[in-house]
PDB file of C-alpha atoms in Angstrom:
ATOM      1  CA  MET A1202    -125.619 173.349 -84.020  1.00 40.00           C
ATOM      2  CA  GLU A1203    -122.808 171.081 -82.409  1.00 39.00           C
ATOM      3  CA  ARG A1204    -120.496 173.060 -84.320  1.00 37.00           C
ATOM      4  CA  ASN A1205    -121.225 176.497 -83.065  1.00 35.00           C
ATOM      5  CA  LEU A1206    -121.251 175.566 -79.580  1.00 38.00           C
ATOM      6  CA  LEU A1207    -117.974 174.013 -80.061  1.00 39.00           C
ATOM      7  CA  ILE A1208    -116.402 177.354 -80.893  1.00 37.00           C
ATOM      8  CA  THR A1209    -117.273 178.556 -77.476  1.00 37.00           C
ATOM      9  CA  LEU A1210    -115.589 175.423 -75.804  1.00 40.00           C
ATOM     10  CA  VAL A1211    -112.647 175.359 -77.933  1.00 39.00           C
ATOM     11  CA  LEU A1212    -111.983 178.955 -76.968  1.00 42.00           C
ATOM     12  CA  VAL A1213    -112.639 178.190 -73.207  1.00 40.00           C
ATOM     13  CA  GLY A1214    -110.179 175.142 -73.516  1.00 42.00           C
ATOM     14  CA  LEU A1215    -107.506 177.429 -74.895  1.00 39.00           C
ATOM     15  CA  THR A1216    -107.307 178.797 -71.314  1.00 36.00           C
ATOM     16  CA  LEU A1217    -107.171 175.179 -69.566  1.00 34.00           C
ATOM     17  CA  GLN A1218    -109.836 174.195 -67.410  1.00 36.00           C
ATOM     18  CA  ALA A1219    -112.594 176.663 -66.819  1.00 36.00           C
ATOM     19  CA  THR A1220    -114.938 176.231 -63.625  1.00 35.00           C
ATOM     20  CA  GLN A1221    -117.880 178.449 -65.723  1.00 40.00           C
ATOM     21  CA  THR A1222    -120.664 175.794 -67.034  1.00 40.00           C
ATOM     22  CA  LEU A1223    -123.329 176.682 -69.542  1.00 43.00           C
ATOM     23  CA  ALA A1224    -126.169 176.221 -67.461  1.00 45.00           C
ATOM     24  CA  LYS A1225    -129.860 175.441 -69.044  1.00 48.00           C
ATOM     25  CA  PRO A1226    -131.290 179.107 -69.862  1.00 46.00           C
ATOM     26  CA  LYS A1227    -134.319 179.351 -67.759  1.00 46.00           C
ATOM     27  CA  GLY A1228    -138.162 179.129 -69.396  1.00 43.00           C
ATOM     28  CA  LYS A1229    -135.848 177.653 -72.678  1.00 46.00           C
ATOM     29  CA  SER A1230    -137.984 175.961 -75.551  1.00 48.00           C
ATOM     30  CA  SER A1231    -137.266 172.269 -76.111  1.00 57.00           C
ATOM     31  CA  LYS A1232    -137.454 173.172 -79.679  1.00 74.00           C
ATOM     32  CA  LEU A1233    -134.705 174.604 -81.848  1.00 78.00           C
ATOM     33  CA  PRO A1234    -134.722 178.372 -82.416  1.00 81.00           C
ATOM     34  CA  ALA A1235    -136.615 179.541 -85.891  1.00 83.00           C
ATOM     35  CA  PHE A1236    -133.470 181.211 -86.766  1.00 84.00           C
ATOM     36  CA  LEU A1237    -130.989 178.036 -86.873  1.00 83.00           C
ATOM     37  CA  LYS A1238    -130.574 176.447 -90.441  1.00 84.00           C
ATOM     38  CA  VAL A1239    -131.223 172.675 -89.952  1.00 87.00           C
ATOM     39  CA  CYS A1240    -129.411 170.659 -91.738  1.00 91.00           C
ATOM     40  CA  HIS A1241    -130.410 166.886 -93.349  1.00 94.00           C
ATOM     41  CA  ARG A1242    -127.738 163.610 -92.042  1.00 93.00           C
ATOM     42  CA  ASP A1243    -128.876 161.918 -95.341  1.00 94.00           C
ATOM     43  CA  SER A1244    -128.411 164.914 -97.975  1.00 94.00           C
ATOM     44  CA  PRO A1245    -125.510 164.793 -99.968  1.00 94.00           C
ATOM     45  CA  ASP A1246    -125.102 168.374 -99.302  1.00 95.00           C
ATOM     46  CA  LEU A1247    -124.820 168.096 -95.499  1.00 94.00           C
ATOM     47  CA  ASN A1248    -121.462 169.726 -95.253  1.00 94.00           C
ATOM     48  CA  VAL A1249    -122.143 172.359 -97.246  1.00 94.00           C
ATOM     49  CA  CYS A1250    -125.464 173.121 -95.502  1.00 93.00           C
ATOM     50  CA  ALA A1251    -123.274 172.706 -92.175  1.00 91.00           C
ATOM     51  CA  ARG A1252    -121.220 175.421 -93.148  1.00 89.00           C
ATOM     52  CA  GLU A1253    -124.067 177.725 -94.469  1.00 89.00           C
ATOM     53  CA  SER A1254    -125.718 176.872 -91.104  1.00 87.00           C
ATOM     54  CA  PHE A1255    -122.437 178.460 -89.134  1.00 84.00           C
ATOM     55  CA  GLU A1256    -121.873 181.232 -91.175  1.00 84.00           C
ATOM     56  CA  SER A1257    -125.549 182.080 -90.416  1.00 85.00           C
ATOM     57  CA  LEU A1258    -124.896 182.088 -86.723  1.00 82.00           C
ATOM     58  CA  GLU A1259    -121.694 184.002 -86.785  1.00 80.00           C
ATOM     59  CA  PRO A1260    -123.361 187.245 -86.480  1.00 83.00           C
ATOM     60  CA  ARG A1261    -125.280 186.627 -83.429  1.00 84.00           C
ATOM     61  CA  LEU A1262    -122.238 184.577 -81.516  1.00 77.00           C
ATOM     62  CA  MET A1263    -120.987 187.509 -80.585  1.00 81.00           C
ATOM     63  CA  ASP A1264    -123.783 188.412 -78.323  1.00 84.00           C
ATOM     64  CA  GLY A1265    -124.674 184.901 -77.384  1.00 82.00           C
ATOM     65  CA  ILE A1266    -127.201 182.050 -77.938  1.00 80.00           C
ATOM     66  CA  PRO A1267    -128.854 181.129 -75.016  1.00 79.00           C
ATOM     67  CA  GLU A1268    -130.926 178.781 -76.860  1.00 78.00           C
ATOM     68  CA  LEU A1269    -128.155 177.034 -78.009  1.00 74.00           C
ATOM     69  CA  TYR A1270    -125.741 177.336 -74.284  1.00 70.00           C
ATOM     70  CA  ILE A1271    -123.471 179.902 -75.745  1.00 73.00           C
ATOM     71  CA  PRO A1272    -122.798 182.972 -73.801  1.00 77.00           C
ATOM     72  CA  PRO A1273    -121.385 186.012 -75.172  1.00 83.00           C
ATOM     73  CA  MET A1274    -118.134 185.599 -76.952  1.00 81.00           C
ATOM     74  CA  GLU A1275    -116.523 189.090 -77.762  1.00 86.00           C
ATOM     75  CA  PRO A1276    -115.524 189.316 -75.054  1.00 87.00           C
ATOM     76  CA  LEU A1277    -115.562 185.706 -73.643  1.00 82.00           C
ATOM     77  CA  ARG A1278    -115.727 186.069 -70.040  1.00 84.00           C
ATOM     78  CA  VAL A1279    -114.954 183.138 -67.683  1.00 80.00           C
ATOM     79  CA  PRO A1280    -115.153 183.579 -63.714  1.00 84.00           C
ATOM     80  CA  GLU A1281    -112.552 181.177 -62.700  1.00 83.00           C
ATOM     81  CA  ILE A1282    -109.972 178.839 -64.343  1.00 80.00           C
ATOM     82  CA  LYS A1283    -107.594 176.277 -62.449  1.00 81.00           C
ATOM     83  CA  MET A1284    -104.538 174.928 -63.865  1.00 78.00           C
ATOM     84  CA  ASP A1285    -102.414 172.411 -61.480  1.00 82.00           C
ATOM     85  CA  GLN A1286     -99.372 170.469 -62.652  1.00 78.00           C
ATOM     86  CA  ASP A1287     -97.202 168.530 -60.491  1.00 78.00           C
ATOM     87  CA  SER A1288     -95.449 166.339 -63.420  1.00 71.00           C
ATOM     88  CA  GLY A1289     -92.219 166.678 -65.845  1.00 69.00           C
ATOM     89  CA  ALA A1290     -90.401 170.088 -65.443  1.00 75.00           C
ATOM     90  CA  ILE A1291     -93.133 171.946 -64.106  1.00 79.00           C
ATOM     91  CA  TYR A1292     -94.804 172.080 -60.646  1.00 84.00           C
ATOM     92  CA  LEU A1293     -97.496 174.729 -60.463  1.00 84.00           C
ATOM     93  CA  HIS A1294    -100.596 175.306 -58.852  1.00 88.00           C
ATOM     94  CA  SER A1295    -102.622 178.635 -60.394  1.00 87.00           C
ATOM     95  CA  MET A1296    -105.682 179.941 -60.585  1.00 89.00           C
ATOM     96  CA  TYR A1297    -107.218 182.847 -62.622  1.00 89.00           C
ATOM     97  CA  LYS A1298    -110.178 184.865 -61.999  1.00 92.00           C
ATOM     98  CA  ASN A1299    -112.331 187.351 -63.985  1.00 92.00           C
ATOM     99  CA  VAL A1300    -110.814 186.007 -67.493  1.00 88.00           C
ATOM    100  CA  LYS A1301    -111.355 188.389 -70.384  1.00 91.00           C
ATOM    101  CA  ILE A1302    -110.855 186.871 -73.909  1.00 87.00           C
ATOM    102  CA  SER A1303    -110.592 189.232 -76.901  1.00 91.00           C
ATOM    103  CA  GLY A1304    -110.237 188.540 -80.601  1.00 89.00           C
ATOM    104  CA  ILE A1305    -112.515 185.296 -81.019  1.00 82.00           C
ATOM    105  CA  SER A1306    -114.623 187.279 -83.758  1.00 80.00           C
ATOM    106  CA  LYS A1307    -111.918 187.217 -85.942  1.00 84.00           C
ATOM    107  CA  HIS A1308    -111.829 183.475 -86.583  1.00 86.00           C
ATOM    108  CA  THR A1309    -111.291 181.586 -89.886  1.00 89.00           C
ATOM    109  CA  LEU A1310    -113.122 178.410 -90.235  1.00 89.00           C
ATOM    110  CA  ASN A1311    -110.707 175.885 -91.962  1.00 93.00           C
ATOM    111  CA  ASN A1312    -112.768 172.639 -91.655  1.00 92.00           C
ATOM    112  CA  LEU A1313    -116.351 171.635 -90.645  1.00 91.00           C
ATOM    113  CA  SER A1314    -117.916 168.186 -91.709  1.00 94.00           C
ATOM    114  CA  ILE A1315    -119.936 166.030 -90.426  1.00 93.00           C
ATOM    115  CA  ASP A1316    -119.922 162.036 -90.806  1.00 95.00           C
ATOM    116  CA  PRO A1317    -123.546 160.500 -90.078  1.00 94.00           C
ATOM    117  CA  SER A1318    -122.375 156.674 -90.719  1.00 93.00           C
ATOM    118  CA  GLN A1319    -119.760 157.510 -88.157  1.00 94.00           C
ATOM    119  CA  LEU A1320    -121.353 160.130 -86.040  1.00 94.00           C
ATOM    120  CA  LYS A1321    -118.358 161.861 -86.393  1.00 94.00           C
ATOM    121  CA  PHE A1322    -118.048 165.726 -86.352  1.00 93.00           C
ATOM    122  CA  THR A1323    -115.034 167.544 -87.434  1.00 93.00           C
ATOM    123  CA  LEU A1324    -114.285 171.154 -86.447  1.00 90.00           C
ATOM    124  CA  SER A1325    -111.168 172.953 -87.285  1.00 92.00           C
ATOM    125  CA  LEU A1326    -110.809 176.743 -86.757  1.00 89.00           C
ATOM    126  CA  THR A1327    -107.584 179.296 -86.600  1.00 93.00           C
ATOM    127  CA  PHE A1328    -107.448 182.844 -84.526  1.00 90.00           C
ATOM    128  CA  PRO A1329    -104.987 185.195 -85.713  1.00 95.00           C
ATOM    129  CA  LYS A1330    -104.648 186.655 -82.115  1.00 94.00           C
ATOM    130  CA  LEU A1331    -106.322 185.990 -78.661  1.00 89.00           C
ATOM    131  CA  LYS A1332    -105.775 188.382 -75.668  1.00 92.00           C
ATOM    132  CA  LEU A1333    -106.477 186.920 -72.277  1.00 90.00           C
ATOM    133  CA  GLU A1334    -106.701 189.335 -69.351  1.00 95.00           C
ATOM    134  CA  SER A1335    -107.268 188.212 -65.518  1.00 94.00           C
ATOM    135  CA  GLU A1336    -106.248 188.205 -62.212  1.00 96.00           C
ATOM    136  CA  TYR A1337    -104.437 185.634 -61.358  1.00 95.00           C
ATOM    137  CA  SER A1338    -102.313 183.712 -58.168  1.00 95.00           C
ATOM    138  CA  ILE A1339     -99.495 181.094 -58.733  1.00 93.00           C
ATOM    139  CA  LYS A1340     -96.982 179.044 -56.761  1.00 94.00           C
ATOM    140  CA  GLY A1341     -94.604 176.308 -57.869  1.00 90.00           C
ATOM    141  CA  LYS A1342     -91.677 175.535 -59.671  1.00 88.00           C
ATOM    142  CA  ILE A1343     -90.830 175.871 -63.615  1.00 85.00           C
ATOM    143  CA  MET A1344     -87.914 173.948 -64.768  1.00 80.00           C
ATOM    144  CA  MET A1345     -86.196 174.059 -60.850  1.00 83.00           C
ATOM    145  CA  MET A1346     -86.851 177.887 -60.788  1.00 85.00           C
ATOM    146  CA  PRO A1347     -89.502 178.895 -58.304  1.00 90.00           C
ATOM    147  CA  MET A1348     -92.425 180.968 -59.086  1.00 91.00           C
ATOM    148  CA  LEU A1349     -94.294 182.580 -56.876  1.00 94.00           C
ATOM    149  CA  GLY A1350     -96.859 185.733 -57.259  1.00 95.00           C
ATOM    150  CA  ASP A1351    -100.599 187.355 -57.614  1.00 96.00           C
ATOM    151  CA  GLY A1352    -102.111 190.329 -59.143  1.00 96.00           C
ATOM    152  CA  ASN A1353    -102.953 190.888 -63.012  1.00 97.00           C
ATOM    153  CA  CYS A1354    -101.638 188.991 -65.913  1.00 95.00           C
ATOM    154  CA  GLN A1355    -101.939 189.040 -69.908  1.00 95.00           C
ATOM    155  CA  VAL A1356    -101.453 186.766 -72.481  1.00 91.00           C
ATOM    156  CA  GLU A1357    -101.010 186.992 -76.103  1.00 94.00           C
ATOM    157  CA  LEU A1358    -101.794 184.129 -78.340  1.00 91.00           C
ATOM    158  CA  THR A1359    -100.977 184.125 -81.968  1.00 95.00           C
ATOM    159  CA  ASN A1360    -102.411 181.913 -84.878  1.00 95.00           C
ATOM    160  CA  ILE A1361    -103.666 179.626 -83.047  1.00 90.00           C
ATOM    161  CA  THR A1362    -105.199 176.520 -84.826  1.00 92.00           C
ATOM    162  CA  MET A1363    -107.677 174.221 -83.082  1.00 87.00           C
ATOM    163  CA  ALA A1364    -108.808 170.864 -84.775  1.00 92.00           C
ATOM    164  CA  THR A1365    -111.055 168.575 -82.877  1.00 90.00           C
ATOM    165  CA  GLU A1366    -113.098 165.421 -83.842  1.00 93.00           C
ATOM    166  CA  LEU A1367    -116.025 164.643 -81.988  1.00 93.00           C
ATOM    167  CA  PHE A1368    -117.587 160.875 -81.934  1.00 95.00           C
ATOM    168  CA  GLY A1369    -121.010 160.201 -81.046  1.00 93.00           C
ATOM    169  CA  GLU A1370    -123.097 157.032 -80.093  1.00 94.00           C
ATOM    170  CA  GLU A1371    -126.946 156.471 -79.996  1.00 94.00           C
ATOM    171  CA  TYR A1372    -128.919 155.734 -77.189  1.00 93.00           C
ATOM    172  CA  MET A1373    -132.796 156.084 -76.881  1.00 95.00           C
ATOM    173  CA  LYS A1374    -134.807 158.261 -74.428  1.00 92.00           C
ATOM    174  CA  ASN A1375    -138.359 158.416 -73.899  1.00 90.00           C
ATOM    175  CA  GLY A1376    -138.802 156.375 -76.896  1.00 93.00           C
ATOM    176  CA  ALA A1377    -136.526 158.917 -79.223  1.00 92.00           C
ATOM    177  CA  SER A1378    -132.791 158.568 -80.356  1.00 94.00           C
ATOM    178  CA  TYR A1379    -130.291 160.782 -78.632  1.00 94.00           C
ATOM    179  CA  LEU A1380    -126.680 161.276 -78.678  1.00 93.00           C
ATOM    180  CA  ARG A1381    -123.504 160.696 -76.349  1.00 91.00           C
ATOM    181  CA  ILE A1382    -120.251 161.450 -76.495  1.00 90.00           C
ATOM    182  CA  LYS A1383    -118.204 158.382 -76.982  1.00 92.00           C
ATOM    183  CA  ASP A1384    -114.664 160.159 -77.904  1.00 93.00           C
ATOM    184  CA  ILE A1385    -112.989 163.337 -78.480  1.00 91.00           C
ATOM    185  CA  LYS A1386    -109.750 164.143 -80.238  1.00 91.00           C
ATOM    186  CA  VAL A1387    -107.909 167.919 -80.310  1.00 88.00           C
ATOM    187  CA  LYS A1388    -104.785 168.965 -81.745  1.00 89.00           C
ATOM    188  CA  TYR A1389    -103.669 172.661 -81.548  1.00 87.00           C
ATOM    189  CA  ASP A1390    -100.967 174.579 -82.621  1.00 90.00           C
ATOM    190  CA  LEU A1391     -99.487 177.953 -81.747  1.00 89.00           C
ATOM    191  CA  ALA A1392     -97.367 180.584 -83.470  1.00 94.00           C
ATOM    192  CA  ASN A1393     -96.581 182.395 -80.223  1.00 92.00           C
ATOM    193  CA  VAL A1394     -97.143 183.207 -76.979  1.00 91.00           C
ATOM    194  CA  HIS A1395     -96.372 186.496 -75.101  1.00 94.00           C
ATOM    195  CA  MET A1396     -97.092 186.780 -71.370  1.00 93.00           C
ATOM    196  CA  GLN A1397     -97.001 189.403 -68.617  1.00 95.00           C
ATOM    197  CA  LEU A1398     -97.177 188.835 -65.063  1.00 95.00           C
ATOM    198  CA  ASP A1399     -97.422 191.427 -62.727  1.00 96.00           C
ATOM    199  CA  ASN A1400     -96.174 191.160 -58.749  1.00 96.00           C
ATOM    200  CA  LEU A1401     -94.205 188.264 -59.156  1.00 95.00           C
ATOM    201  CA  PHE A1402     -92.181 187.445 -55.934  1.00 94.00           C
ATOM    202  CA  ASN A1403     -93.879 189.955 -53.659  1.00 91.00           C
ATOM    203  CA  GLY A1404     -93.275 192.818 -56.403  1.00 92.00           C
ATOM    204  CA  ASP A1405     -89.859 192.502 -56.598  1.00 93.00           C
ATOM    205  CA  LYS A1406     -89.502 194.347 -60.369  1.00 93.00           C
ATOM    206  CA  ALA A1407     -86.088 192.728 -61.030  1.00 95.00           C
ATOM    207  CA  LEU A1408     -87.012 189.190 -60.283  1.00 93.00           C
ATOM    208  CA  GLY A1409     -90.526 189.643 -61.628  1.00 94.00           C
ATOM    209  CA  GLN A1410     -89.187 190.761 -65.172  1.00 95.00           C
ATOM    210  CA  ARG A1411     -86.422 188.330 -65.223  1.00 94.00           C
ATOM    211  CA  MET A1412     -89.174 185.437 -64.723  1.00 93.00           C
ATOM    212  CA  ASN A1413     -91.229 187.143 -67.330  1.00 94.00           C
ATOM    213  CA  ASP A1414     -88.546 187.338 -70.146  1.00 95.00           C
ATOM    214  CA  PHE A1415     -87.598 183.447 -69.247  1.00 92.00           C
ATOM    215  CA  LEU A1416     -91.490 182.712 -69.943  1.00 90.00           C
ATOM    216  CA  ASN A1417     -91.630 184.307 -73.134  1.00 93.00           C
ATOM    217  CA  GLU A1418     -88.063 183.010 -74.182  1.00 93.00           C
ATOM    218  CA  ASN A1419     -88.745 179.673 -73.367  1.00 90.00           C
ATOM    219  CA  TRP A1420     -92.773 179.664 -74.150  1.00 87.00           C
ATOM    220  CA  LYS A1421     -92.575 176.648 -77.014  1.00 88.00           C
ATOM    221  CA  SER A1422     -91.183 174.187 -74.430  1.00 85.00           C
ATOM    222  CA  LEU A1423     -93.254 175.195 -71.615  1.00 82.00           C
ATOM    223  CA  SER A1424     -96.052 174.882 -73.959  1.00 81.00           C
ATOM    224  CA  ASP A1425     -95.047 171.128 -74.927  1.00 82.00           C
ATOM    225  CA  GLU A1426     -94.791 170.217 -70.960  1.00 79.00           C
ATOM    226  CA  VAL A1427     -98.349 171.402 -70.373  1.00 76.00           C
ATOM    227  CA  ARG A1428     -99.822 170.018 -73.777  1.00 79.00           C
ATOM    228  CA  PRO A1429    -101.312 166.613 -72.271  1.00 78.00           C
ATOM    229  CA  LEU A1430    -102.891 168.716 -69.618  1.00 71.00           C
ATOM    230  CA  MET A1431    -104.263 171.560 -71.794  1.00 73.00           C
ATOM    231  CA  ILE A1432    -105.700 168.506 -74.169  1.00 80.00           C
ATOM    232  CA  LYS A1433    -107.174 166.576 -71.264  1.00 76.00           C
ATOM    233  CA  ALA A1434    -108.926 169.903 -69.658  1.00 69.00           C
ATOM    234  CA  LEU A1435    -110.668 170.747 -73.230  1.00 72.00           C
ATOM    235  CA  VAL A1436    -111.736 167.500 -73.652  1.00 79.00           C
ATOM    236  CA  ASP A1437    -113.258 167.388 -70.261  1.00 74.00           C
ATOM    237  CA  ILE A1438    -114.985 171.067 -71.185  1.00 66.00           C
ATOM    238  CA  LEU A1439    -116.236 169.572 -74.332  1.00 73.00           C
ATOM    239  CA  ARG A1440    -117.594 166.271 -72.938  1.00 77.00           C
ATOM    240  CA  ALA A1441    -119.271 168.189 -69.913  1.00 69.00           C
ATOM    241  CA  SER A1442    -120.990 170.948 -72.254  1.00 67.00           C
ATOM    242  CA  ILE A1443    -121.758 169.205 -75.208  1.00 80.00           C
ATOM    243  CA  ASP A1444    -123.629 166.497 -73.609  1.00 78.00           C
ATOM    244  CA  LYS A1445    -125.784 169.271 -71.982  1.00 75.00           C
ATOM    245  CA  LEU A1446    -126.602 170.262 -75.656  1.00 77.00           C
ATOM    246  CA  PHE A1447    -127.218 166.587 -76.842  1.00 85.00           C
ATOM    247  CA  GLU A1448    -129.548 165.670 -73.684  1.00 84.00           C
ATOM    248  CA  ALA A1449    -131.540 168.773 -74.544  1.00 84.00           C
ATOM    249  CA  PHE A1450    -132.329 167.807 -78.226  1.00 86.00           C
ATOM    250  CA  SER A1451    -132.809 164.475 -79.940  1.00 91.00           C
ATOM    251  CA  TYR A1452    -130.699 163.369 -82.728  1.00 92.00           C
ATOM    252  CA  ASP A1453    -134.195 163.841 -85.154  1.00 92.00           C
ATOM    253  CA  GLU A1454    -133.837 167.295 -83.845  1.00 90.00           C
ATOM    254  CA  LEU A1455    -130.627 168.202 -84.521  1.00 88.00           C
ATOM    255  CA  LEU A1456    -129.866 166.483 -87.703  1.00 91.00           C
ATOM    256  CA  PRO A1457    -133.048 165.153 -89.140  1.00 92.00           C
ATOM    257  CA  THR A1458    -133.856 162.998 -92.478  1.00 92.00           C
ATOM    258  CA  MET A1459    -134.960 164.416 -95.283  1.00 86.00           C
ATOM    259  CA  LYS A1460    -138.243 162.673 -95.166  1.00 79.00           C
ATOM    260  CA  GLN A1461    -139.164 163.980 -91.690  1.00 63.00           C
TER     261      GLN A1461
END
């Protein structure tokens, strides 16, 4: 189950820092849904089972699975995203509202593994193309160049590969063993980014086009500048949301032993 939640969170993380959180569904049962294939942590085929469980849930992911805190993902809608950077070559304060992310359904699962002895969960996904559309407002400087605007924006990300390692630890609650996050490590790679920000510089089309051209020509160096911010934001989102999942279900419910 954790792996399927991670898909949603990884994608939200791609858009930097989403202020949306996955709230506990009203009337949510304390039991795992019957359609979820549960895997046993002491099974020699644990990783095979985990992949099968993931694949069995894929048709449901697009419409969302509220029992597992997963919102609809095609498209994924995020009410608001904030991005602030004030170090290095970039000084920006920006906000994105009514964000729509398309292309999530066309992902490839590269790796999914679980190591119960270390409480380590590993997930790697590749997305051929993601398209982000939103309303935006931005103010600041990029490489000493002033940047100001508000309006509509589109961003296309090509061949995004994200690898996440999550390390947990056990603790006791109400006489049962539960998990909580001890550490999260995230890496990502992008093949290309293309963006279009409308209405830059109060609608000055010439200046706006030059800025868009600059951003698209220099996307790689700019991406490297904001990489620490993106990773931190993604880790924060993963931690906050997965904690909700771990609080809702005990370790033995998520990954029981074969004797249970």
